[in-house]
Amino acid sequence: MLAKLKEQPAVARLIAHYDQLPARDRQALLLMVVALVMAILYFGIWRPADAFNQSAEAERKQATELLGWMQSNRASLKTLASSGGSGTRPSVTDGRALMALVTKSADEAGLTLQRFEPSGDSAIRVWMENVAYADVAAWLERLKTAHGVVIDQAAMDRQDEPGIVSVRLTLAI
């Protein structure tokens, strides 16, 4: 294979040119080629392989820690899995109950519903104007955690006063 490579015209010219160089230049060129090959081996093979190895070790360590945590919490995980995995059960089962829940909880949270209407069998659309964002967020979180109500769609428009928004929501069971 090396003989075939030397037979190529371009390679033959390079070899001839190399042979005509002074001994000192040939040594310097050889040293540069060795340094270049070492740099390619280091940056092209060794560093990527080492980085892959380190990330694989970190992932293995994390997986081992997760397994240990899961084994130590096996009983509570089984309880959670048998309860459906959510920990909260929806307390409303139809659109009418959802509407009653939303209006009652909004009133309890001090929020005034400008307009509300059913949206299908298990959802409700709600409009609120000029309300505090923090109050709306806390109300929505209470609906989700206590009753399993989820936000299907939401649009909030910022008002001129900081922290005040106009809200359009679609809430579902």
Tab-separated table of C-alpha atoms in Angstrom:
chain	number	residue	atom	x	y	z
A	1	MET	CA	0.000	0.000	0.000
A	2	LEU	CA	2.852	2.347	0.830
A	3	ALA	CA	4.472	1.508	-2.510
A	4	LYS	CA	1.283	2.412	-4.380
A	5	LEU	CA	1.095	5.677	-2.469
A	6	LYS	CA	4.681	6.545	-3.439
A	7	GLU	CA	3.844	5.902	-7.089
A	8	GLN	CA	1.330	8.750	-7.136
A	9	PRO	CA	2.786	11.800	-8.978
A	10	ALA	CA	1.849	14.333	-6.291
A	11	VAL	CA	3.328	12.182	-3.527
A	12	ALA	CA	6.477	11.551	-5.566
A	13	ARG	CA	6.961	15.324	-5.951
A	14	LEU	CA	6.513	15.863	-2.217
A	15	ILE	CA	9.045	13.129	-1.409
A	16	ALA	CA	11.508	14.632	-3.887
A	17	HIS	CA	11.037	18.069	-2.379
A	18	TYR	CA	11.456	16.614	1.145
A	19	ASP	CA	14.691	14.869	0.098
A	20	GLN	CA	16.108	18.175	-1.173
A	21	LEU	CA	15.564	19.933	2.156
A	22	PRO	CA	18.523	20.405	4.509
A	23	ALA	CA	18.768	17.858	7.338
A	24	ARG	CA	17.769	20.419	9.952
A	25	ASP	CA	14.588	21.366	8.034
A	26	ARG	CA	13.685	17.690	7.579
A	27	GLN	CA	13.998	17.146	11.349
A	28	ALA	CA	11.832	20.206	12.065
A	29	LEU	CA	9.213	19.053	9.538
A	30	LEU	CA	9.213	15.546	11.008
A	31	LEU	CA	8.795	16.993	14.511
A	32	MET	CA	5.864	19.145	13.327
A	33	VAL	CA	4.189	16.122	11.701
A	34	VAL	CA	4.590	14.096	14.900
A	35	ALA	CA	3.154	16.992	16.957
A	36	LEU	CA	0.237	17.339	14.528
A	37	VAL	CA	-0.536	13.605	14.677
A	38	MET	CA	-0.407	13.698	18.487
A	39	ALA	CA	-2.728	16.747	18.569
A	40	ILE	CA	-5.203	15.002	16.256
A	41	LEU	CA	-5.110	11.867	18.412
A	42	TYR	CA	-5.575	13.865	21.613
A	43	PHE	CA	-8.274	16.316	20.473
A	44	GLY	CA	-9.994	13.996	18.011
A	45	ILE	CA	-10.002	10.719	19.939
A	46	TRP	CA	-8.828	10.931	23.542
A	47	ARG	CA	-10.751	14.039	24.746
A	48	PRO	CA	-14.121	13.018	23.232
A	49	ALA	CA	-13.721	9.479	24.613
A	50	ASP	CA	-12.792	10.821	28.051
A	51	ALA	CA	-15.726	13.263	28.068
A	52	PHE	CA	-18.097	10.441	27.095
A	53	ASN	CA	-16.660	8.248	29.846
A	54	GLN	CA	-17.084	10.958	32.485
A	55	SER	CA	-20.681	11.676	31.465
A	56	ALA	CA	-21.484	7.940	31.459
A	57	GLU	CA	-20.036	7.614	34.968
A	58	ALA	CA	-22.104	10.600	36.157
A	59	GLU	CA	-25.268	9.115	34.645
A	60	ARG	CA	-24.528	5.751	36.255
A	61	LYS	CA	-23.994	7.412	39.632
A	62	GLN	CA	-27.249	9.335	39.272
A	63	ALA	CA	-29.126	6.179	38.264
A	64	THR	CA	-27.653	4.337	41.269
A	65	GLU	CA	-28.768	7.124	43.610
A	66	LEU	CA	-32.252	7.105	42.065
A	67	LEU	CA	-32.464	3.330	42.465
A	68	GLY	CA	-31.414	3.615	46.107
A	69	TRP	CA	-34.019	6.294	46.741
A	70	MET	CA	-36.713	4.228	45.013
A	71	GLN	CA	-35.801	1.148	47.036
A	72	SER	CA	-35.852	3.091	50.290
A	73	ASN	CA	-39.238	4.619	49.417
A	74	ARG	CA	-40.760	1.481	47.921
A	75	ALA	CA	-43.772	1.421	50.269
A	76	SER	CA	-44.771	5.028	49.655
A	77	LEU	CA	-44.282	4.602	45.892
A	78	LYS	CA	-46.575	1.555	45.890
A	79	THR	CA	-49.195	3.518	47.815
A	80	LEU	CA	-48.934	6.386	45.374
A	81	ALA	CA	-49.136	4.059	42.360
A	82	SER	CA	-52.200	2.274	43.736
A	83	SER	CA	-53.985	5.605	44.276
A	84	GLY	CA	-53.689	6.445	40.583
A	85	GLY	CA	-50.461	8.378	40.854
A	86	SER	CA	-51.924	11.844	41.197
A	87	GLY	CA	-52.566	12.154	44.908
A	88	THR	CA	-55.606	14.360	44.167
A	89	ARG	CA	-58.958	13.175	42.962
A	90	PRO	CA	-61.330	15.471	41.118
A	91	SER	CA	-64.199	16.392	43.417
A	92	VAL	CA	-66.362	17.542	40.499
A	93	THR	CA	-67.764	15.180	37.923
A	94	ASP	CA	-69.765	17.316	35.468
A	95	GLY	CA	-70.026	20.826	34.027
A	96	ARG	CA	-72.697	22.038	36.469
A	97	ALA	CA	-70.670	21.012	39.501
A	98	LEU	CA	-67.602	22.640	37.940
A	99	MET	CA	-69.503	25.889	37.381
A	100	ALA	CA	-70.712	25.902	40.990
A	101	LEU	CA	-67.214	25.138	42.274
A	102	VAL	CA	-65.564	27.854	40.154
A	103	THR	CA	-68.041	30.580	41.106
A	104	LYS	CA	-67.948	29.661	44.812
A	105	SER	CA	-64.139	29.419	44.996
A	106	ALA	CA	-63.693	32.668	43.039
A	107	ASP	CA	-65.987	34.435	45.493
A	108	GLU	CA	-64.047	32.944	48.427
A	109	ALA	CA	-60.785	34.138	46.849
A	110	GLY	CA	-62.166	37.655	46.479
A	111	LEU	CA	-62.266	37.482	42.681
A	112	THR	CA	-65.165	38.817	40.652
A	113	LEU	CA	-66.139	36.860	37.563
A	114	GLN	CA	-67.216	39.292	34.842
A	115	ARG	CA	-68.674	36.499	32.741
A	116	PHE	CA	-68.742	32.708	32.710
A	117	GLU	CA	-70.341	30.090	30.494
A	118	PRO	CA	-70.237	26.324	30.002
A	119	SER	CA	-67.875	24.958	27.359
A	120	GLY	CA	-68.872	21.412	26.510
A	121	ASP	CA	-69.788	18.812	29.099
A	122	SER	CA	-66.821	19.172	31.421
A	123	ALA	CA	-65.399	22.685	30.988
A	124	ILE	CA	-66.235	26.300	31.742
A	125	ARG	CA	-65.055	29.599	30.233
A	126	VAL	CA	-64.330	32.418	32.690
A	127	TRP	CA	-63.587	36.127	32.152
A	128	MET	CA	-62.145	38.458	34.805
A	129	GLU	CA	-61.168	42.113	34.356
A	130	ASN	CA	-58.608	44.142	36.323
A	131	VAL	CA	-57.659	41.512	38.897
A	132	ALA	CA	-54.373	40.947	40.703
A	133	TYR	CA	-52.255	38.334	38.962
A	134	ALA	CA	-51.092	36.860	42.284
A	135	ASP	CA	-54.715	36.351	43.404
A	136	VAL	CA	-55.634	34.618	40.132
A	137	ALA	CA	-52.559	32.372	40.284
A	138	ALA	CA	-53.264	31.377	43.903
A	139	TRP	CA	-56.937	30.687	43.071
A	140	LEU	CA	-56.002	28.503	40.093
A	141	GLU	CA	-53.470	26.578	42.182
A	142	ARG	CA	-56.113	25.914	44.865
A	143	LEU	CA	-58.560	24.687	42.208
A	144	LYS	CA	-55.939	22.322	40.825
A	145	THR	CA	-54.637	20.889	44.086
A	146	ALA	CA	-57.923	20.645	45.987
A	147	HIS	CA	-60.319	19.707	43.195
A	148	GLY	CA	-58.284	18.487	40.219
A	149	VAL	CA	-59.439	21.334	37.942
A	150	VAL	CA	-56.994	21.977	35.094
A	151	ILE	CA	-56.444	24.994	32.864
A	152	ASP	CA	-57.332	24.015	29.314
A	153	GLN	CA	-56.697	27.467	27.808
A	154	ALA	CA	-55.553	30.754	29.293
A	155	ALA	CA	-55.038	34.294	28.033
A	156	MET	CA	-53.868	37.130	30.264
A	157	ASP	CA	-53.546	40.754	29.224
A	158	ARG	CA	-51.398	43.123	31.246
A	159	GLN	CA	-53.079	46.335	32.360
A	160	ASP	CA	-51.499	49.746	32.951
A	161	GLU	CA	-51.211	49.188	36.692
A	162	PRO	CA	-48.408	46.765	37.695
A	163	GLY	CA	-49.606	43.305	38.749
A	164	ILE	CA	-53.107	43.810	37.357
A	165	VAL	CA	-54.385	41.627	34.498
A	166	SER	CA	-57.481	40.781	32.509
A	167	VAL	CA	-57.969	37.027	32.243
A	168	ARG	CA	-59.814	34.653	29.923
A	169	LEU	CA	-59.711	31.016	31.028
A	170	THR	CA	-61.132	27.684	30.016
A	171	LEU	CA	-61.128	25.372	33.038
A	172	ALA	CA	-61.808	21.643	32.721
A	173	ILE	CA	-62.273	18.639	34.961
